[in-house]
Every structure is written in structure tokens, then in C-alpha cells.
Short mmCIF file of C-alpha atoms in Angstrom, two decimals:
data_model
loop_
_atom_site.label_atom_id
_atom_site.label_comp_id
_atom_site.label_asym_id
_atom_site.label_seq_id
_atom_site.Cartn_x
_atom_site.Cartn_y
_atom_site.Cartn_z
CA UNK A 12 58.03 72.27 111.36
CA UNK A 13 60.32 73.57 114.62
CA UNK A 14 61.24 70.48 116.12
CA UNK A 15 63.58 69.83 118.90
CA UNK A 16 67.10 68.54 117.57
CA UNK A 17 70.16 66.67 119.32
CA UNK A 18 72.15 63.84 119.73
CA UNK A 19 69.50 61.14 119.91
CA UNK A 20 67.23 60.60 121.95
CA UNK A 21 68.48 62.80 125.15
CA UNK A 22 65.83 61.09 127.52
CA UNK A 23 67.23 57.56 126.18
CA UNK A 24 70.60 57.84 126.59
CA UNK A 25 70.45 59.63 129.78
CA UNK A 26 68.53 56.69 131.29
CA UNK A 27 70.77 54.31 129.77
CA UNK A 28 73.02 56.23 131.95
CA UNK A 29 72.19 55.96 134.96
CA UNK A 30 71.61 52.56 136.94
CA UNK A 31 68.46 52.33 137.95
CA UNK A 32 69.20 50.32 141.17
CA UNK A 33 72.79 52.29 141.75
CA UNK A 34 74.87 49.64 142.14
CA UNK A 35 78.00 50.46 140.60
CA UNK A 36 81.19 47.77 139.43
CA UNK A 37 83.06 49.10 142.29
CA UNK A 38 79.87 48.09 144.61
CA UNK A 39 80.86 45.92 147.25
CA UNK A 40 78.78 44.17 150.42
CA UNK A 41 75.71 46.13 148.50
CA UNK A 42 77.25 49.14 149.24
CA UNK A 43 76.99 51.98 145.64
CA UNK A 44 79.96 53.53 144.43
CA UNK A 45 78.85 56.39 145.92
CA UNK A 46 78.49 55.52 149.20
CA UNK A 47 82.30 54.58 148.87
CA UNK A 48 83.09 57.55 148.06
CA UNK A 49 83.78 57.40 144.32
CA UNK A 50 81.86 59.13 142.61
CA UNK A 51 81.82 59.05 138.73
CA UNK A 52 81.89 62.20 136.76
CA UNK A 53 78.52 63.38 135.13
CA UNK A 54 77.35 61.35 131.83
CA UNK A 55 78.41 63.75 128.65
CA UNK A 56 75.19 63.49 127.86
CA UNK A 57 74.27 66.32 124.39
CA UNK A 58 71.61 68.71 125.61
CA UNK A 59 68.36 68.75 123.09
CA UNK A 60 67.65 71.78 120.88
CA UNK A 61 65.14 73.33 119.19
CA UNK A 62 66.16 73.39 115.65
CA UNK A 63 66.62 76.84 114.01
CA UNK A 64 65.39 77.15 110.52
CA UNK A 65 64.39 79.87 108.25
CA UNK A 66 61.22 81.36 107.18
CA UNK A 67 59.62 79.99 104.16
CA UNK A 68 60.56 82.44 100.77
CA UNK A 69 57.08 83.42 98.81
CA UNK A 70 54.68 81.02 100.47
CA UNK A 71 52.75 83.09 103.05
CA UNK A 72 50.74 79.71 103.48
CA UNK A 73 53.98 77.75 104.48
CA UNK A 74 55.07 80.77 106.67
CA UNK A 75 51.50 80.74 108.44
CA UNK A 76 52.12 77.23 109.88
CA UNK A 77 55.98 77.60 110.57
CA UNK A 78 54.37 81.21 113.01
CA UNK A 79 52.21 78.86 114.41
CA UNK A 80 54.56 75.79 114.65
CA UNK A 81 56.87 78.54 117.11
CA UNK A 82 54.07 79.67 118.70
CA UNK A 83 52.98 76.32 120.08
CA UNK A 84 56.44 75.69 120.58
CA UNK A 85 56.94 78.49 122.79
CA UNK A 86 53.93 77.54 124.52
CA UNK A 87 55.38 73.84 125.23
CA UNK A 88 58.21 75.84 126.36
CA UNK A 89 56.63 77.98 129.11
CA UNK A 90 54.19 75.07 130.39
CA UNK A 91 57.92 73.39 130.92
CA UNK A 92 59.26 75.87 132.92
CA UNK A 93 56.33 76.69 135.14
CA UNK A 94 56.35 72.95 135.81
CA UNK A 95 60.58 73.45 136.51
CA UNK A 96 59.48 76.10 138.65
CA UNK A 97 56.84 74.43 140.57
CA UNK A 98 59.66 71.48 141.48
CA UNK A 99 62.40 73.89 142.41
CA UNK A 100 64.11 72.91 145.94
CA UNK A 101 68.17 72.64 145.50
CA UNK A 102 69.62 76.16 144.20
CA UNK A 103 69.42 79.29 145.99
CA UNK A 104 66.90 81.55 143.84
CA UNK A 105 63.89 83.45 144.84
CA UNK A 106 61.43 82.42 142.10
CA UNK A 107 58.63 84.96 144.11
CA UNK A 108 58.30 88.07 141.74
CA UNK A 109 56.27 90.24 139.68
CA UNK A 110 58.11 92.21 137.52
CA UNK A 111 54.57 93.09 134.83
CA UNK A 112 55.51 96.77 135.48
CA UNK A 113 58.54 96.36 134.19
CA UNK A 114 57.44 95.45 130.76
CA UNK A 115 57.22 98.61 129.08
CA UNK A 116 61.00 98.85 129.22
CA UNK A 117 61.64 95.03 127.48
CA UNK A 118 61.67 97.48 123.89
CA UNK A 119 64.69 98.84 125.15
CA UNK A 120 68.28 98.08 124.67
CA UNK A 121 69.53 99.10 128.32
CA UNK A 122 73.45 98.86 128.76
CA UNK A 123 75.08 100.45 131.59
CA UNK A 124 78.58 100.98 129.98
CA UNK A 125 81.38 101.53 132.15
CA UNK A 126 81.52 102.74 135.04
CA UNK A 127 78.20 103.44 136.89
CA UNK A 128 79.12 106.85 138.41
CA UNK A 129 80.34 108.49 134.92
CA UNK A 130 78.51 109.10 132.07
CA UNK A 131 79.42 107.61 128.64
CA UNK A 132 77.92 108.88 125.03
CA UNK A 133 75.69 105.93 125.46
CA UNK A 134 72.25 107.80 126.46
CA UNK A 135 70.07 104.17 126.86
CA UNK A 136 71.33 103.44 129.79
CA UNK A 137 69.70 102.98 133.87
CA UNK A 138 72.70 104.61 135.95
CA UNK A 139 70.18 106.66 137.96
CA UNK A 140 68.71 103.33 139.36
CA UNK A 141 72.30 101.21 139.35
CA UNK A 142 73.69 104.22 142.01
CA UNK A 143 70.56 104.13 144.16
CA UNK A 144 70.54 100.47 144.80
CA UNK A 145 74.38 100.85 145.30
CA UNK A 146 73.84 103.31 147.61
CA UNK A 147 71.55 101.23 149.68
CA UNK A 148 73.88 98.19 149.39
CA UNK A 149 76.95 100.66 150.61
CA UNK A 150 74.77 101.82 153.31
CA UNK A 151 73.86 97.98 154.89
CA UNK A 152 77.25 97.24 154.68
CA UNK A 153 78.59 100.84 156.52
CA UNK A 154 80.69 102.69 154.16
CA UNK A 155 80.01 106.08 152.96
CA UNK A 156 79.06 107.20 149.75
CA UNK A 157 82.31 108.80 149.24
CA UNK A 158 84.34 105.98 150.24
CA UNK A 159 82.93 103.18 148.32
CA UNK A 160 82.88 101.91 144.77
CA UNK A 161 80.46 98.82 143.22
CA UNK A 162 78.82 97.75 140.36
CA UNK A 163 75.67 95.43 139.57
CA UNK A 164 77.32 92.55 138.20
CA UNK A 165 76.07 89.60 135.45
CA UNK A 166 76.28 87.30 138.41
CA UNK A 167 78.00 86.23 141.84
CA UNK A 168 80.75 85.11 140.30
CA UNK A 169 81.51 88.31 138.65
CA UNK A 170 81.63 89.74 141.80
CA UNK A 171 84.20 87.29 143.29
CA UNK A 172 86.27 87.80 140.15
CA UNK A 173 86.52 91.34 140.43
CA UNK A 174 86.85 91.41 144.22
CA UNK A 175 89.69 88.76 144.41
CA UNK A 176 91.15 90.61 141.31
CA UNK A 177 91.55 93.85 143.19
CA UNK A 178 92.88 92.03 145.61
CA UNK A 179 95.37 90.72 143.52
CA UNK A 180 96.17 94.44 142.32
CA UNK A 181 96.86 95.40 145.20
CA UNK A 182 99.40 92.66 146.30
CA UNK A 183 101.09 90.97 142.90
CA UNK A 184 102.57 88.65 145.08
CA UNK A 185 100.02 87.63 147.36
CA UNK A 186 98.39 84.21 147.78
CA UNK A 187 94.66 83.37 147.94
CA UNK A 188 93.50 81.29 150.65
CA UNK A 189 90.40 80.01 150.83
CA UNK A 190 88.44 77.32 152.41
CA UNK A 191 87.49 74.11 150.43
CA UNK A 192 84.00 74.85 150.50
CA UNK A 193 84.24 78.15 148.69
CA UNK A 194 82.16 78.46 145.43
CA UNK A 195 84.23 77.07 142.58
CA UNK A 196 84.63 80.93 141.46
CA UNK A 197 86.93 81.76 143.89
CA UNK A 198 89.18 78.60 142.61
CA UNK A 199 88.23 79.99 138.64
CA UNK A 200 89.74 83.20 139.53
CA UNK A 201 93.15 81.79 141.22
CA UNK A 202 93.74 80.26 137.47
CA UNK A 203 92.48 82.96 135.64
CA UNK A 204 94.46 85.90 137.07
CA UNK A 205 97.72 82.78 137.66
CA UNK A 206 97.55 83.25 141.42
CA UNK A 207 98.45 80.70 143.47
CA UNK A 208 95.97 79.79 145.89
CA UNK A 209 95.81 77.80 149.15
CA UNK A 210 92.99 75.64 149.91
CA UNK A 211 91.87 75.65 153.76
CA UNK A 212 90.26 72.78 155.11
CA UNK A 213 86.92 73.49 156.67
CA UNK A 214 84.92 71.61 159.34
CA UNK A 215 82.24 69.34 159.35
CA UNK A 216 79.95 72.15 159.89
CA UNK A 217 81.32 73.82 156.36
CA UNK A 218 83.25 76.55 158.19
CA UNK A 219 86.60 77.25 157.13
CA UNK A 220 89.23 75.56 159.87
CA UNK A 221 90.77 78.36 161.01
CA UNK A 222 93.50 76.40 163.53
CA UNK A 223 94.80 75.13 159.82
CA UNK A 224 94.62 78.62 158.21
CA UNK A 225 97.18 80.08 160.73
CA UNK A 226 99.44 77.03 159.76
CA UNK A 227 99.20 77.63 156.11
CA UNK A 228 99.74 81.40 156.65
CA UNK A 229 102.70 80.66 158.93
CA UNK A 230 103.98 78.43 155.88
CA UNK A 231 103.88 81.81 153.57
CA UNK A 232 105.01 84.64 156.09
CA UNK A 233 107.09 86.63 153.22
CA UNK A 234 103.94 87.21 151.18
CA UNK A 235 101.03 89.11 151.50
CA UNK A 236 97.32 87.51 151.91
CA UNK A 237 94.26 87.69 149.66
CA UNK A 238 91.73 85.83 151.62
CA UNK A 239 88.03 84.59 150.58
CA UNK A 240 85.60 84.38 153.81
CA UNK A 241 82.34 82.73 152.74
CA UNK A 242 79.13 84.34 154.11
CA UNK A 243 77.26 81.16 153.51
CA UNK A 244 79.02 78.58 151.89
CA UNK A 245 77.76 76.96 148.75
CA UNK A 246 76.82 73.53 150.11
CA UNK A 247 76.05 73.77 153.68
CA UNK A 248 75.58 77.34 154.22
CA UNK A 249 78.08 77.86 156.79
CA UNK A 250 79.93 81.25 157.92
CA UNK A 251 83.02 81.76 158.10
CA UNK A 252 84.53 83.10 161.24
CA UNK A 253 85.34 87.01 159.94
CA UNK A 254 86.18 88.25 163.23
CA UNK A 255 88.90 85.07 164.17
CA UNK A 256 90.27 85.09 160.44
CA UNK A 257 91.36 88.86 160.96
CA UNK A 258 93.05 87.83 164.52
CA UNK A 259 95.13 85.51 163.05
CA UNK A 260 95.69 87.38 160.16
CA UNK A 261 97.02 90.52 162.83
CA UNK A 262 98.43 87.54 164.95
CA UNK A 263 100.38 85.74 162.09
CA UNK A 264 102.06 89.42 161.64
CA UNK A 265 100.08 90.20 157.91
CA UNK A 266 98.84 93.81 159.72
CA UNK A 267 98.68 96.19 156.01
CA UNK A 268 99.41 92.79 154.03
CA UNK A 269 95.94 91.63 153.62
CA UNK A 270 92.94 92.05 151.69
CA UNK A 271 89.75 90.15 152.55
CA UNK A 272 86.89 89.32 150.23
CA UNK A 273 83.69 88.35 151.56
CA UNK A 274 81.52 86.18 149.53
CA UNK A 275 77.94 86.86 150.43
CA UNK A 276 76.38 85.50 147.08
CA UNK A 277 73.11 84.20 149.43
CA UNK A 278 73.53 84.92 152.84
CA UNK A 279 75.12 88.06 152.31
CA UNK A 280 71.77 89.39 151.88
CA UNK A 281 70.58 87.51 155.37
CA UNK A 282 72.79 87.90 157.97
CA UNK A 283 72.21 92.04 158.20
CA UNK A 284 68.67 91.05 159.33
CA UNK A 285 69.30 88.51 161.52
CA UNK A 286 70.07 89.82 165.34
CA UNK A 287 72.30 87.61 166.61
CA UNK A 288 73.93 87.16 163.24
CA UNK A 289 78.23 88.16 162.95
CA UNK A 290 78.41 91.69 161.13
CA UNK A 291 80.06 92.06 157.86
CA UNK A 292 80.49 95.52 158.08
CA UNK A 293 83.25 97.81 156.23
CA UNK A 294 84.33 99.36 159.63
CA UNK A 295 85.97 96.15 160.08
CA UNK A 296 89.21 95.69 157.59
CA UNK A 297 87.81 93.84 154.69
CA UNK A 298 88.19 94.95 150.75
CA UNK A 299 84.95 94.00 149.54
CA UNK A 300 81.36 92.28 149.73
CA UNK A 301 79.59 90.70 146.97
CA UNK A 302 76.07 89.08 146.84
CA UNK A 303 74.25 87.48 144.10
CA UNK A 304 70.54 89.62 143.23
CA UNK A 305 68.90 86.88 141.55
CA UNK A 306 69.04 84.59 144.67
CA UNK A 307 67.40 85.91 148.18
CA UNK A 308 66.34 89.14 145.89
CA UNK A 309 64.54 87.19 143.06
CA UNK A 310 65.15 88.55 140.16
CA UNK A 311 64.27 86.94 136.42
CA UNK A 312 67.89 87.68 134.80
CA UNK A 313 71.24 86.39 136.77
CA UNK A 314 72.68 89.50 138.22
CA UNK A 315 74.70 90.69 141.39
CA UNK A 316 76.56 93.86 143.62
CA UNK A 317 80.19 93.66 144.51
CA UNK A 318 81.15 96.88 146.80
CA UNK A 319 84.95 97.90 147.26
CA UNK A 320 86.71 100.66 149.00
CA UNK A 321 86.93 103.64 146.44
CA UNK A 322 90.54 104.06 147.09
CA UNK A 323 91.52 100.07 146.35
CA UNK A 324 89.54 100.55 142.90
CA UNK A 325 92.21 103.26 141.39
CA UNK A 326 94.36 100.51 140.67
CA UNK A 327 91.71 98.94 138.18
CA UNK A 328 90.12 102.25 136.70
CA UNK A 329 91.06 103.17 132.87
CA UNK A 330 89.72 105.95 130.69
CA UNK A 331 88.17 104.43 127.56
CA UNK A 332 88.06 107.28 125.30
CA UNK A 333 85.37 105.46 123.23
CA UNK A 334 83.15 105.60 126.07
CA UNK A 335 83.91 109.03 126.71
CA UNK A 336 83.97 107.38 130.47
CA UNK A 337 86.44 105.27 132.93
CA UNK A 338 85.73 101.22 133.31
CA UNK A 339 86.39 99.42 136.41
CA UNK A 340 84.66 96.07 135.72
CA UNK A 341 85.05 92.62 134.40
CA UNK A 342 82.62 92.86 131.89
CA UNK A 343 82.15 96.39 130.45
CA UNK A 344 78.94 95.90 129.03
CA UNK A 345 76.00 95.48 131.90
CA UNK A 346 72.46 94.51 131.61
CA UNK A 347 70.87 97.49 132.20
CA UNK A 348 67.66 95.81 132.77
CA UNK A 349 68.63 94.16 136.24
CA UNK A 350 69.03 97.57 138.23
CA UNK A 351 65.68 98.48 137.25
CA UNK A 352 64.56 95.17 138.90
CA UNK A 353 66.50 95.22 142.16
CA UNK A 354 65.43 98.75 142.41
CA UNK A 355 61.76 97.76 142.39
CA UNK A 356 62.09 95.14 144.79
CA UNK A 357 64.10 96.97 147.17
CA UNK A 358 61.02 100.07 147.06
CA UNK A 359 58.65 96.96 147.19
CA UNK A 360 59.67 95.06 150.57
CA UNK A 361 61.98 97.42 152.31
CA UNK A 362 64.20 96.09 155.52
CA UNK A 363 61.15 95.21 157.00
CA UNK A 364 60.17 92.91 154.01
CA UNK A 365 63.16 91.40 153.65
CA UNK A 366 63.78 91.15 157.13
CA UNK A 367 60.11 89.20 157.33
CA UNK A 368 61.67 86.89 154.10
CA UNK A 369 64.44 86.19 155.99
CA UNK A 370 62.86 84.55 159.28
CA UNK A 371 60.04 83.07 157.24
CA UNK A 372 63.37 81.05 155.23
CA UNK A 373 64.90 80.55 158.63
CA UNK A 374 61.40 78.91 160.50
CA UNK A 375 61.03 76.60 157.32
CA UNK A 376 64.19 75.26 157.16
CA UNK A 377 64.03 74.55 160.78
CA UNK A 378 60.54 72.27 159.92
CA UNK A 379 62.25 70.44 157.08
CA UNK A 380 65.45 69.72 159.22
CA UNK A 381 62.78 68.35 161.81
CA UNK A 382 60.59 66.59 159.37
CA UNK A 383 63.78 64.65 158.12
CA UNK A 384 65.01 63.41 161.17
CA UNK A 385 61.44 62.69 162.25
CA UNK A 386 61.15 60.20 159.02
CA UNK A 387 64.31 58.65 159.77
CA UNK A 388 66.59 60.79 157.28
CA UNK A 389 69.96 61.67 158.57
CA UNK A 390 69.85 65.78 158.17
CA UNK A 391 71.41 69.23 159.58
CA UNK A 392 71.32 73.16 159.47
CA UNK A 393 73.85 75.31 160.39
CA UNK A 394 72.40 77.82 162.99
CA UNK A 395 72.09 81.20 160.50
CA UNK A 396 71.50 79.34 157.36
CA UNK A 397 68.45 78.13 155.40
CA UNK A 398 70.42 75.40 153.67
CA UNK A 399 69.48 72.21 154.98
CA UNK A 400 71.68 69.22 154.63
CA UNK A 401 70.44 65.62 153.99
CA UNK A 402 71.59 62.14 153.01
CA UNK A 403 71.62 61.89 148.79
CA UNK A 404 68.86 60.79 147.54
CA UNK A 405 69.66 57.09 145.45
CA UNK A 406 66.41 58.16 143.08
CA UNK A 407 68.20 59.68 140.26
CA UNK A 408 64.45 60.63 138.90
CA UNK A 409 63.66 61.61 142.20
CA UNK A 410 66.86 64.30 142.57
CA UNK A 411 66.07 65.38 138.67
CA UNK A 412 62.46 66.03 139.21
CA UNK A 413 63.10 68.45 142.50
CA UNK A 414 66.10 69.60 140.93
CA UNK A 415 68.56 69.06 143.47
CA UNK A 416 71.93 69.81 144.05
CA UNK A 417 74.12 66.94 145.03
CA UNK A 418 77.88 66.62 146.59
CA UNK A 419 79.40 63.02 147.10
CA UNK A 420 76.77 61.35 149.58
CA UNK A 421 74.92 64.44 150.43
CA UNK A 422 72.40 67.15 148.80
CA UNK A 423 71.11 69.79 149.68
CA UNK A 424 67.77 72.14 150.03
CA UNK A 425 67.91 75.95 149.92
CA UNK A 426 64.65 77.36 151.77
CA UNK A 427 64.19 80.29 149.62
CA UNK A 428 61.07 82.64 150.19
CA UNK A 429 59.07 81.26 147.49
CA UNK A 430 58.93 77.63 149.49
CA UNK A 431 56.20 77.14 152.10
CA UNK A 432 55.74 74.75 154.64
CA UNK A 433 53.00 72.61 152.53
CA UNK A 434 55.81 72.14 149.32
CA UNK A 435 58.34 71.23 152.04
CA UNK A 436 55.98 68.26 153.58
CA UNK A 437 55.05 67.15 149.98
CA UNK A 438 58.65 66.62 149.18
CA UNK A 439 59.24 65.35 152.67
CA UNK A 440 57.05 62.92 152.04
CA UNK A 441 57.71 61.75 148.64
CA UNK A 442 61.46 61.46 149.52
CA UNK A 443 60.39 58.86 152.40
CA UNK A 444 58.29 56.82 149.95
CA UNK A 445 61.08 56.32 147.65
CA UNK A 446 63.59 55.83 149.92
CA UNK A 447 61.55 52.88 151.48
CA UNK A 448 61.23 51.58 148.09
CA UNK A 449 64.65 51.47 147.40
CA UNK A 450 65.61 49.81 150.72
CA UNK A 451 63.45 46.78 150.04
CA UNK A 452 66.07 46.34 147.19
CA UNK A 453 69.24 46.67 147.96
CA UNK A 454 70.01 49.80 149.87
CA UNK A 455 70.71 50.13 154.09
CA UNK A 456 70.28 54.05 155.05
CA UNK A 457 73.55 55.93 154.07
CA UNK A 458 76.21 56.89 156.72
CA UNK A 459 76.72 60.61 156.43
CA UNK A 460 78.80 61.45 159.95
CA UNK A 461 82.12 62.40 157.62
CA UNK A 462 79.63 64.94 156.16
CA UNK A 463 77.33 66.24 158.51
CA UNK A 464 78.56 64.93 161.69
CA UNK A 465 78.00 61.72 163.64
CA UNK A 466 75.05 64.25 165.78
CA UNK A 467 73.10 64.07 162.39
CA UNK A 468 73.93 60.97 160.86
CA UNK A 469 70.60 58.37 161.18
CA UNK A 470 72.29 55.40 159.91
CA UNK A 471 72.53 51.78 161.86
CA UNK A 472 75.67 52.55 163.11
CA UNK A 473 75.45 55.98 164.47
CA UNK A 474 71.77 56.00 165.40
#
């Protein structure tokens, strides 16, 4: 029989875990560990598995039952996910898409080797569909066909890697800076490619503090710059200030000694169809832009874009005479499969689709932040962003069963376009309900001001 297999009982241990009232040994005046600030790392806790065994040798009776012990396993399987799906609120991904067209082409092994403009010997390939959403990408971000370079990456932080590694190219010596809200990527590839790299403090509003990048780049005048702006930051969904960061960068006397990478894994995808939104735009001087396609796109596989300047790419390119073709990217081998999807949905919505997306995400994170603060729980939203920002739920079941992503005393919801208006109220008001419950017990209503500002912060002392 398939059966799942693990170390123990998973659900067991994992409640054993976790305290069901929160009150940690550091807890002191009823106050959690957490909302001192300490917050203990996650329980090593091994994940279940399903238990791989082989077919049954010469008994087709045997083999029957062990075809239909997967099949009903399989079926388990999907009823979980579509229930994981249903209850999806804290990570940025679009889970709105059809892709039943695309099913003819699951039979095929699609690999875009190399690099996407030059053939290889490999023939099973979608090249003709990785260019054209390129070419679209290259377009919203203004820089010509013949001046630009990209891939479609295995994921946003591919495209981080490989932007902050031509970066690195470019200027050995240079030193990353980047604010402390970046993705954890962007601190990934500072070890990975040994590059030292500066950590900016940002503001309360997630924004990288750009009075405290000119001091750290004042502290490192002799070498060159490789800086990370976030177009959305991971947490709070805040923008960096492109336009100031490149004054300060001419100011601080770095003019020809920088290289900007722009970090657009969500919003990236936004901002271009929001009016009032900054531009990210290649007629200003940045190096590249990379966005995640499996987030505001939807997309069923984890995949991404990362454009460059064709001329900062020659100092990556290598001829792979096994390919019969050049490589520029991290990762060589490329799902073929996910151009063919970001293909389709670009022909299926257009700008005027996503565009419609975009303010749809916008007007419902506005009615959560509302709703919160109307049911007493401490909340904010940065102006262009559809991450909203609320105290941390002390529910553990509560935060595991809407899947949320949690920093310190805060978590967070990412308005995506497959979240309406009714979903938001039902978690809305399930969140109040437990919250209540927990106050009867031991809990007063968190102070957030340190993390969302005192503005936003509901609790006795602030409110």
C-alpha cells in the first residue's frame, strides 16, 4: 500500500511544538517572546512523505491494487491542494489561470538550452515564444531590441543572481548595497559570488533610507557600487526611491562606477500600469530589471525575466561547443514549458488586462487595510503596493491554515488577482474572532509602531 512516511507523526510533533497559548520562558508581565522581540527559530520539524516502493514482480493482482492505491493517493493529493489553494492569502502568486490548452505540449521534453537568441542542436525547444515575451518585457521597460539581452528564468531569484552577478563582472571590486528589506537573494548572491555587501537601513515604511546610503557610500569612495533597488519589497511592498538613489550615487562622485539592479519580482509587473507610479525605465542608468512570472502573471511552474543591457552581457557570454550555441545564464538548462505559458497569458489579458488586475489588487487591498483598522487591528499599505501589513496573528493554526507569511510581530497579506473582496471579509472576520478569543486569555493587542509606524499601530498605548 503507498502510504505517507516520515519522522513520526509530523502533525504531533509540530503541535507539541508550538505553545498553544504563546507564552514563551522569556514571557514576562504576560507579554510572548515574540512580542519582545525574540523570536525563536522555526521547529526542525521532518516533512511527511509518501513512501516510494516498487511495483509488485508477477502478480498482476497485487499490481492492480498498488495502481489503485496511487491513484487514490493522488486524488488525496489534489483535494489537498485545492483546499491549500482555496486558503492562500500571504505569498505573492496569482493562483487565477487556465492553462487546459496547454496540455497537448505536457508529452514534451521542452528545454531552452543556452542562450535564447541562438540556436543549439537541441531541436525541442520554445525559443520562438521565450524572444516574443522578451521582446514585450524589453519594450515596457524602454530598451530596444538591439540593445537588450534577458532570459526567462527558474525563478526571481535567478534573476537577482544573474543581475547582481553582471554587476559584479563588470566592477570586481565593487560593493553591493542594499537595503535590509531586500529579498534574502540579493544577500545569497553577496556570499555566493564572495562580494562584500552593505546592508542599508530602510524606514518604517520599508523603503531603503537613503540619508544612510550616502553615508555608507561616502565610507567606500575608492570602490565602485553595485546597488539593489527593490520595486516592492518582500515584506511591506515598499519602493525604493530610483530616482534619489541615482542623485546620490552622481552626488557621492560614483558617475561610470555604478551598476543598479532593480528587483521587480512582484511589483515590477505593477508599477508600469499604475499612473502616478515612479518609472523604471532603461533610459534612466540602471543595468537590469527582473520580475518573478509566477507571481502577478500566474503561472503553474516557478519562473521569471531578468533584462540587461546587451553590451554589459559580453562579459558573461561563452561558446559551449556542445551546444553548438553561447550561454549567458545561471542555469543553462530552462524549462521550456514556462515561455509557452507567459506567452499565453500575455495574448490573453493584454495591457489592458493587466492593467484592470492591477487596480482590482490595488482597490482590495485598500478594503482589507480598512476592514482591519475598522475591527480594531493595527494595519498599513504603502501607497503603490497591494501588500498589506498587520499585527501577527498569536493563532499559530490560524497563520498555518491562511498560509501566512510572518516577520517578528508582523505578517503580511499579498492582494493578488485571484482574491476578492468576499475571501478578504471571511478572513477579516475569522482573524477578529480568534483574536478576541485569545485576549480573554492572556494576550493585550500587540504594539506594532517600530514596524508599521505609531499612525498604524491600534494598541493601548498608541491608540
Amino acid at each position: 500500500m503507498v502510504g505517507k512516511k516520515g519522522g513520526g507523526d509530523a502533525d504531533g510533533e509540530a503541535a507539541a511544538a508550538v505553545d498553544p497559548i504563546g507564552v514563551g520562558v522569556g514571557a514576562v508581565a504576560g507579554l510572548t517572546d515574540r512580542q519582545l522581540g525574540v523570536v525563536p527559530p522555526p521547529a526542525r520539524v521532518r516533512a511527511e512523505g509518501f513512501e516510494v516502493m516498487g511495483p509488485p514482480v508477477d502478480d498482476e493482482e497485487a499490481a492492480a491494487g498498488r495502481r489503485a492505491d496511487v491513484a487514490a493517493l493522488l486524488a488525496g493529493f489534489a483535494h489537498h491542494l485545492r483546499d491549500r489553494t482555496a486558503h492562500h492569502l500571504g505569498y505573492p502568486y496569482n493562483l487565477d489561470f487556465d492553462f487546459s490548452v496547454m496540455a497537448q505540449f505536457q508529452s514534451f521534453s521542452i528545454n531552452n538550452l543556452g542562450d535564447p537568441f541562438i540556436e543549439s542542436n537541441y531541436g525541442v525547444h520554445s525559443r520562438q515564444f521565450e524572444v516574443a515575451v522578451l521582446d514585450w518585457f524589453a519594450c515596457l521597460w524602454e530598451l530596444q531590441q538591439d540593445q537588450y539581452w534577458g532570459y526567462i528564468t527558474n525563478c526571481g531569484t535567478e534573476g537577482n543572481l544573474h543581475g547582481l552577478l553582471v554587476g559584479r563582472e563588470l566592477f570586481p571590486d565593487g560593493i553591493i548595497y542594499a537595503s535590509r528589506e531586500s529579498h534574502y537573494s540579493v544577500f545569497k548572491a553577496g556570499r555566493m559570488y564572495r562580494v562584500e555587501c552593505v546592508k542599508i537601513d530602510a524606514l518604517v515604511t520599508g523603503e531603503m533610507n537613503c540619508a544612510d546610503f550616502r553615508a555608507k557610500l561616502l565610507e567606500n569612495l575608492g570602490r565602485p557600487a553595485i546597488v539593489n533597488v527593490n520595486i516592492g519589497t518582500t515584506v511591506k511592498g515598499a519602493i525604493d526611491d530610483l530616482d534619489r538613489i541615482i542623485s546620490i550615487l552622481v552626488e557621492c562622485g560614483f558617475q561610470n562606477r555604478f551598476y543598479i539592479h532593480c528587483d521587480g519580482a512582484l511589483a515590477g509587473l505593477m508599477m508600469p500600469f499604475i499612473r502616478q507610479a515612479p518609472k523604471v525605465t532603461f533610459t534612466k542608468p540602471i543595468g537590469s530589471v527582473s520580475v518573478s512570472g509566477h507571481k502577478f502573471m500566474g503561472c503553474p511552474v516557478p519562473c521569471g525575466v531578468v533584462i540587461t543591457r546587451l553590451e554589459h552581457v559580453k562579459v558573461l557570454s561563452t561558446d559551449i561547443e556542445y551546444l553548438s550555441s553561447r550561454d549567458a545564464t545561471i542555469m543553462g538548462s530552462r524549462n521550456g514549458h514556462a515561455p509557452m505559458y507567459l506567452w499565453y497569458t500575455l495574448n490573453k489579458k493584454g495591457y489592458k488586462g493587466i492593467r484592470k488586475e492591477v487596480q482590482k489588487c490595488l482597490r482590495n487591498a485598500h478594503h482589507l487595510a480598512n476592514r482591519l483598522k475598522e475591527m480594531g487591528v493595527s494595519a498599513s499599505l504603502n501607497e503603490l503596493s497591494s501588500t498589506v501589513v498587520f499585527e501577527r496573528p498569536q493563532d499559530e493554526t490560524f497563520v498555518h491554515k491562511w498560509q501566512l507569511a510572518c516577520e517578528s510581530s508582523i505578517a503580511h497579506v499579498v492582494v493578488m488577482p485571484n482574491i476578492d473582496v468576499e475571501k478578504l471579509d471571511d478572513f477579516v472576520e475569522e482573524l477578529v474572532a480568534r483574536r478576541a478569543w485569545h485576549e480573554r486569555k492572556v494576550f493585550d493587542i500587540l504594539c506594532v509602531a517600530k514596524d508599521i509606524g505609531q499612525e498604524n499601530c491600534l494598541c493601548s498605548l498608541h491608540n
